[in-house]
Amino acid sequence: MPLRFSVILLLAAASVSSAFAETRSWKSADGVRTIQGDFVKRDATTVTIRLESGKESTIELTKLHADETKWLNANHSLAGAGNGEPDPAAVFDTLLFGDSREVVEKKLKASKIVELTTDEAFLGRSGLNGVFFTRQKIGKVKASLYFDWTETGKLKELTLQTELLPDTAYKSDLEPTWAAMVELLSTLYGKPVQKGPMPTMASLGDGTFFPSHLWELEGGGAALLGTAREGKKYQLVVRFTQTKIQPVEIP
């Protein structure tokens, strides 16, 4: 891990982000009308999309064009475990704590959320850290993944980190990205068990990570969102850990 985590638990608010969503035009059954929306979920007879207004709408598949059903079956099939629903134990995308390095690499290569930004030939030497980036920006920046493994090579922790930016970008770039992260993580993991304002630059010592939010993961463990400092540069970090972290009240 490139960060020396000095975790200080704190306490902010949430709602909904399309950073990892799939925005597309959905055609009516007659092919005449379309509606813009992000795929949220589906079942055997309906699909739920998030409209540009932020509201979710559930549409019967019979009211959509056959092309839409074809797209859903290709990209969000009901076949297999979970009936097309995401695994509730998933930590990030389809990754699970306990996945082997080989399984993690295979899942990331198949991901629609992140993409490999280096030649596959170098993975054996460089490893997986810092080479898989989000396909879309979260707020104003993209982020990359870093991993920590057990002695037997099983995934025990991962972090999503934005690039390191100068102090001049703390408010202009990192602050709106932090807000987008709060919304996205609240959408994925529910209401945070602890929340607070974005940490100030003055609160960050060199090499520290200062969380503002804490979520409990359904499959066990926790997700922490906060800011970090390395030298004179700053970044946002989401730390996913198997360790159960108790909320800490700040007087």
Short mmCIF file of C-alpha atoms in Angstrom, two decimals:
data_model
loop_
_atom_site.label_atom_id
_atom_site.label_comp_id
_atom_site.label_asym_id
_atom_site.label_seq_id
_atom_site.Cartn_x
_atom_site.Cartn_y
_atom_site.Cartn_z
CA MET A 1 0.00 0.00 0.00
CA PRO A 2 1.40 3.44 -0.92
CA LEU A 3 -0.28 5.01 2.09
CA ARG A 4 0.68 4.69 5.74
CA PHE A 5 -2.81 4.50 7.18
CA SER A 6 -3.17 6.41 10.42
CA VAL A 7 -6.91 5.95 10.87
CA ILE A 8 -8.83 8.63 12.77
CA LEU A 9 -12.58 7.97 12.78
CA LEU A 10 -14.88 10.97 12.42
CA LEU A 11 -18.44 11.67 11.45
CA ALA A 12 -21.78 14.12 6.68
CA ALA A 13 -24.75 13.13 4.28
CA ALA A 14 -25.74 11.19 1.10
CA SER A 15 -28.03 10.29 -1.87
CA VAL A 16 -27.23 9.00 -5.47
CA SER A 17 -24.42 8.97 -8.08
CA SER A 18 -24.17 7.59 -11.59
CA ALA A 19 -20.39 7.35 -11.61
CA PHE A 20 -20.49 3.62 -12.38
CA ALA A 21 -23.88 3.62 -14.12
CA GLU A 22 -24.70 2.62 -17.67
CA THR A 23 -26.51 5.57 -19.28
CA ARG A 24 -28.37 4.69 -22.47
CA SER A 25 -31.51 5.38 -24.47
CA TRP A 26 -34.34 2.92 -23.77
CA LYS A 27 -36.73 2.41 -26.69
CA SER A 28 -40.44 1.82 -26.32
CA ALA A 29 -41.94 -1.41 -27.69
CA ASP A 30 -42.97 0.34 -30.92
CA GLY A 31 -39.52 1.92 -31.30
CA VAL A 32 -40.99 5.43 -31.53
CA ARG A 33 -40.18 6.84 -28.10
CA THR A 34 -36.97 6.76 -26.06
CA ILE A 35 -36.04 7.65 -22.51
CA GLN A 36 -32.58 8.34 -21.13
CA GLY A 37 -31.63 6.47 -17.99
CA ASP A 38 -29.01 4.50 -16.08
CA PHE A 39 -29.48 0.80 -15.51
CA VAL A 40 -30.07 0.05 -11.82
CA LYS A 41 -31.42 -3.52 -11.61
CA ARG A 42 -33.73 -6.00 -13.29
CA ASP A 43 -35.78 -9.10 -12.65
CA ALA A 44 -37.58 -11.49 -14.97
CA THR A 45 -40.33 -9.03 -15.97
CA THR A 46 -39.10 -5.50 -15.21
CA VAL A 47 -36.07 -3.24 -15.35
CA THR A 48 -35.37 -0.31 -13.03
CA ILE A 49 -33.56 2.72 -14.44
CA ARG A 50 -32.44 6.00 -12.92
CA LEU A 51 -33.75 9.00 -14.86
CA GLU A 52 -31.80 12.20 -15.48
CA SER A 53 -33.81 13.78 -12.65
CA GLY A 54 -32.33 11.25 -10.24
CA LYS A 55 -35.62 9.42 -9.72
CA GLU A 56 -35.86 5.66 -10.30
CA SER A 57 -38.46 4.22 -12.65
CA THR A 58 -39.43 0.54 -12.95
CA ILE A 59 -40.60 -0.44 -16.45
CA GLU A 60 -42.24 -3.67 -17.58
CA LEU A 61 -40.12 -5.41 -20.22
CA THR A 62 -43.22 -5.86 -22.39
CA LYS A 63 -43.31 -2.07 -22.80
CA LEU A 64 -39.74 -1.96 -24.11
CA HIS A 65 -38.36 -2.77 -27.54
CA ALA A 66 -36.97 -6.26 -28.11
CA ASP A 67 -33.51 -4.68 -28.51
CA GLU A 68 -33.63 -3.63 -24.86
CA THR A 69 -34.38 -7.14 -23.66
CA LYS A 70 -31.56 -8.40 -25.86
CA TRP A 71 -29.18 -5.84 -24.31
CA LEU A 72 -30.30 -6.77 -20.79
CA ASN A 73 -29.80 -10.48 -21.41
CA ALA A 74 -26.33 -9.82 -22.80
CA ASN A 75 -25.21 -7.45 -20.06
CA HIS A 76 -27.35 -8.30 -17.02
CA SER A 77 -28.40 -11.89 -17.50
CA LEU A 78 -30.66 -13.60 -14.98
CA ALA A 79 -28.75 -16.82 -15.47
CA GLY A 80 -26.54 -18.01 -12.63
CA ALA A 81 -26.34 -17.21 -8.96
CA GLY A 82 -28.28 -14.29 -7.63
CA ASN A 83 -30.77 -14.16 -10.52
CA GLY A 84 -28.92 -11.23 -12.03
CA GLU A 85 -28.72 -9.34 -8.75
CA PRO A 86 -25.28 -8.39 -7.42
CA ASP A 87 -23.80 -10.64 -4.75
CA PRO A 88 -24.66 -8.93 -1.43
CA ALA A 89 -21.27 -10.00 -0.09
CA ALA A 90 -19.42 -8.23 -2.92
CA VAL A 91 -17.00 -5.60 -1.68
CA PHE A 92 -16.29 -3.63 -4.86
CA ASP A 93 -17.92 -4.55 -8.17
CA THR A 94 -17.86 -8.40 -8.02
CA LEU A 95 -14.76 -8.71 -5.80
CA LEU A 96 -15.10 -10.67 -2.56
CA PHE A 97 -12.85 -10.83 0.46
CA GLY A 98 -11.04 -14.15 0.22
CA ASP A 99 -10.77 -14.11 -3.58
CA SER A 100 -7.40 -15.36 -4.83
CA ARG A 101 -5.13 -13.08 -6.79
CA GLU A 102 -5.97 -15.06 -9.93
CA VAL A 103 -9.72 -14.66 -9.38
CA VAL A 104 -9.35 -10.93 -8.63
CA GLU A 105 -7.40 -10.40 -11.86
CA LYS A 106 -10.00 -12.35 -13.88
CA LYS A 107 -12.90 -10.38 -12.38
CA LEU A 108 -11.21 -7.03 -12.96
CA LYS A 109 -10.49 -7.85 -16.60
CA ALA A 110 -14.19 -8.63 -17.09
CA SER A 111 -15.36 -5.55 -15.15
CA LYS A 112 -17.46 -2.81 -16.70
CA ILE A 113 -16.44 -0.45 -13.88
CA VAL A 114 -12.65 -0.52 -14.13
CA GLU A 115 -10.20 -1.06 -16.99
CA LEU A 116 -6.60 -2.18 -17.26
CA THR A 117 -4.31 0.71 -18.15
CA THR A 118 -1.10 -1.22 -18.76
CA ASP A 119 -0.02 -4.09 -20.98
CA GLU A 120 -1.13 -7.45 -19.58
CA ALA A 121 2.41 -8.73 -20.11
CA PHE A 122 3.61 -6.52 -17.25
CA LEU A 123 1.09 -7.74 -14.66
CA GLY A 124 3.29 -10.63 -13.56
CA ARG A 125 6.08 -8.23 -12.65
CA SER A 126 4.20 -5.13 -11.53
CA GLY A 127 1.23 -6.81 -9.83
CA LEU A 128 -2.31 -5.43 -9.73
CA ASN A 129 -1.73 -2.27 -7.71
CA GLY A 130 -2.50 0.99 -9.47
CA VAL A 131 -3.12 -0.46 -12.93
CA PHE A 132 -6.91 -0.79 -12.89
CA PHE A 133 -8.65 2.61 -13.17
CA THR A 134 -12.33 3.50 -13.12
CA ARG A 135 -13.68 3.82 -16.66
CA GLN A 136 -15.57 6.97 -15.75
CA LYS A 137 -14.71 9.87 -13.52
CA ILE A 138 -16.15 9.97 -10.03
CA GLY A 139 -16.88 13.63 -9.55
CA LYS A 140 -13.92 15.27 -11.30
CA VAL A 141 -11.27 12.54 -11.25
CA LYS A 142 -10.70 8.87 -11.95
CA ALA A 143 -9.47 6.46 -9.31
CA SER A 144 -7.35 3.32 -9.22
CA LEU A 145 -7.35 0.15 -7.11
CA TYR A 146 -4.75 -1.11 -4.63
CA PHE A 147 -4.79 -4.48 -2.89
CA ASP A 148 -3.61 -6.17 0.28
CA TRP A 149 -3.40 -9.95 0.60
CA THR A 150 -3.21 -12.61 3.30
CA GLU A 151 -0.11 -14.79 3.56
CA THR A 152 -1.91 -17.37 1.44
CA GLY A 153 -2.68 -14.85 -1.31
CA LYS A 154 -6.32 -14.13 -0.49
CA LEU A 155 -7.82 -10.65 -0.76
CA LYS A 156 -8.19 -9.07 2.68
CA GLU A 157 -8.29 -5.35 1.87
CA LEU A 158 -8.50 -3.01 -1.09
CA THR A 159 -8.52 0.72 -1.56
CA LEU A 160 -9.89 2.97 -4.27
CA GLN A 161 -7.61 5.99 -4.57
CA THR A 162 -7.74 9.11 -6.68
CA GLU A 163 -4.52 10.54 -8.08
CA LEU A 164 -2.46 12.76 -5.79
CA LEU A 165 -3.27 16.43 -6.40
CA PRO A 166 -1.76 19.69 -5.15
CA ASP A 167 -3.40 21.72 -2.38
CA THR A 168 -4.83 24.11 -5.00
CA ALA A 169 -7.08 21.28 -6.22
CA TYR A 170 -8.37 20.28 -2.77
CA LYS A 171 -11.50 22.40 -3.00
CA SER A 172 -11.92 22.61 -6.78
CA ASP A 173 -11.45 18.90 -7.61
CA LEU A 174 -11.33 16.76 -4.48
CA GLU A 175 -14.29 18.35 -2.68
CA PRO A 176 -16.87 17.67 -5.46
CA THR A 177 -15.37 14.21 -5.93
CA TRP A 178 -15.73 13.53 -2.19
CA ALA A 179 -19.41 14.55 -2.40
CA ALA A 180 -19.92 12.21 -5.37
CA MET A 181 -18.21 9.41 -3.45
CA VAL A 182 -20.53 9.92 -0.47
CA GLU A 183 -23.57 9.64 -2.75
CA LEU A 184 -22.23 6.62 -4.63
CA LEU A 185 -21.20 4.65 -1.56
CA SER A 186 -24.51 5.43 0.17
CA THR A 187 -26.32 4.12 -2.90
CA LEU A 188 -24.25 0.92 -2.90
CA TYR A 189 -23.99 0.23 0.83
CA GLY A 190 -26.85 2.11 2.43
CA LYS A 191 -26.82 4.73 5.16
CA PRO A 192 -23.37 5.27 6.71
CA VAL A 193 -23.09 4.31 10.37
CA GLN A 194 -20.86 7.32 10.88
CA LYS A 195 -20.60 10.50 8.84
CA GLY A 196 -18.97 13.87 8.97
CA PRO A 197 -17.68 16.78 6.88
CA MET A 198 -14.81 16.43 4.46
CA PRO A 199 -11.56 16.58 6.47
CA THR A 200 -9.64 19.83 6.13
CA MET A 201 -6.11 19.97 4.78
CA ALA A 202 -4.93 21.21 8.18
CA SER A 203 -6.21 18.01 9.82
CA LEU A 204 -4.00 15.79 7.66
CA GLY A 205 -0.50 14.93 8.74
CA ASP A 206 1.94 13.66 6.14
CA GLY A 207 1.21 10.01 5.35
CA THR A 208 -2.16 9.92 7.10
CA PHE A 209 -5.65 8.92 6.03
CA PHE A 210 -8.50 10.75 7.77
CA PRO A 211 -11.96 9.14 7.21
CA SER A 212 -15.18 11.12 7.26
CA HIS A 213 -17.60 8.23 6.64
CA LEU A 214 -17.97 4.61 7.70
CA TRP A 215 -20.23 1.98 6.13
CA GLU A 216 -20.80 -1.57 7.34
CA LEU A 217 -20.63 -4.07 4.47
CA GLU A 218 -23.38 -6.65 4.18
CA GLY A 219 -20.88 -9.48 3.71
CA GLY A 220 -18.83 -8.36 6.72
CA GLY A 221 -16.17 -5.74 7.14
CA ALA A 222 -16.34 -2.02 6.50
CA ALA A 223 -15.78 0.75 3.96
CA LEU A 224 -14.20 4.04 4.98
CA LEU A 225 -14.15 7.21 2.89
CA GLY A 226 -11.76 10.03 3.62
CA THR A 227 -8.84 12.12 2.47
CA ALA A 228 -5.14 11.40 2.64
CA ARG A 229 -1.90 13.32 2.32
CA GLU A 230 1.45 12.29 0.88
CA GLY A 231 4.01 15.06 1.15
CA LYS A 232 2.45 18.18 -0.29
CA LYS A 233 -0.23 16.36 -2.29
CA TYR A 234 -3.69 15.09 -1.40
CA GLN A 235 -6.12 12.40 -2.55
CA LEU A 236 -9.41 10.72 -1.73
CA VAL A 237 -9.34 7.15 -0.48
CA VAL A 238 -12.04 4.53 -0.01
CA ARG A 239 -10.68 1.72 2.13
CA PHE A 240 -12.50 -1.63 2.09
CA THR A 241 -11.38 -3.87 4.94
CA GLN A 242 -12.39 -7.24 6.36
CA THR A 243 -11.91 -5.81 9.83
CA LYS A 244 -15.10 -4.78 11.63
CA ILE A 245 -14.64 -1.16 12.68
CA GLN A 246 -16.69 0.25 15.53
CA PRO A 247 -18.00 3.81 15.15
CA VAL A 248 -16.19 6.22 17.42
CA GLU A 249 -17.97 9.17 18.97
CA ILE A 250 -16.01 12.40 18.71
CA PRO A 251 -16.64 14.74 21.64
#
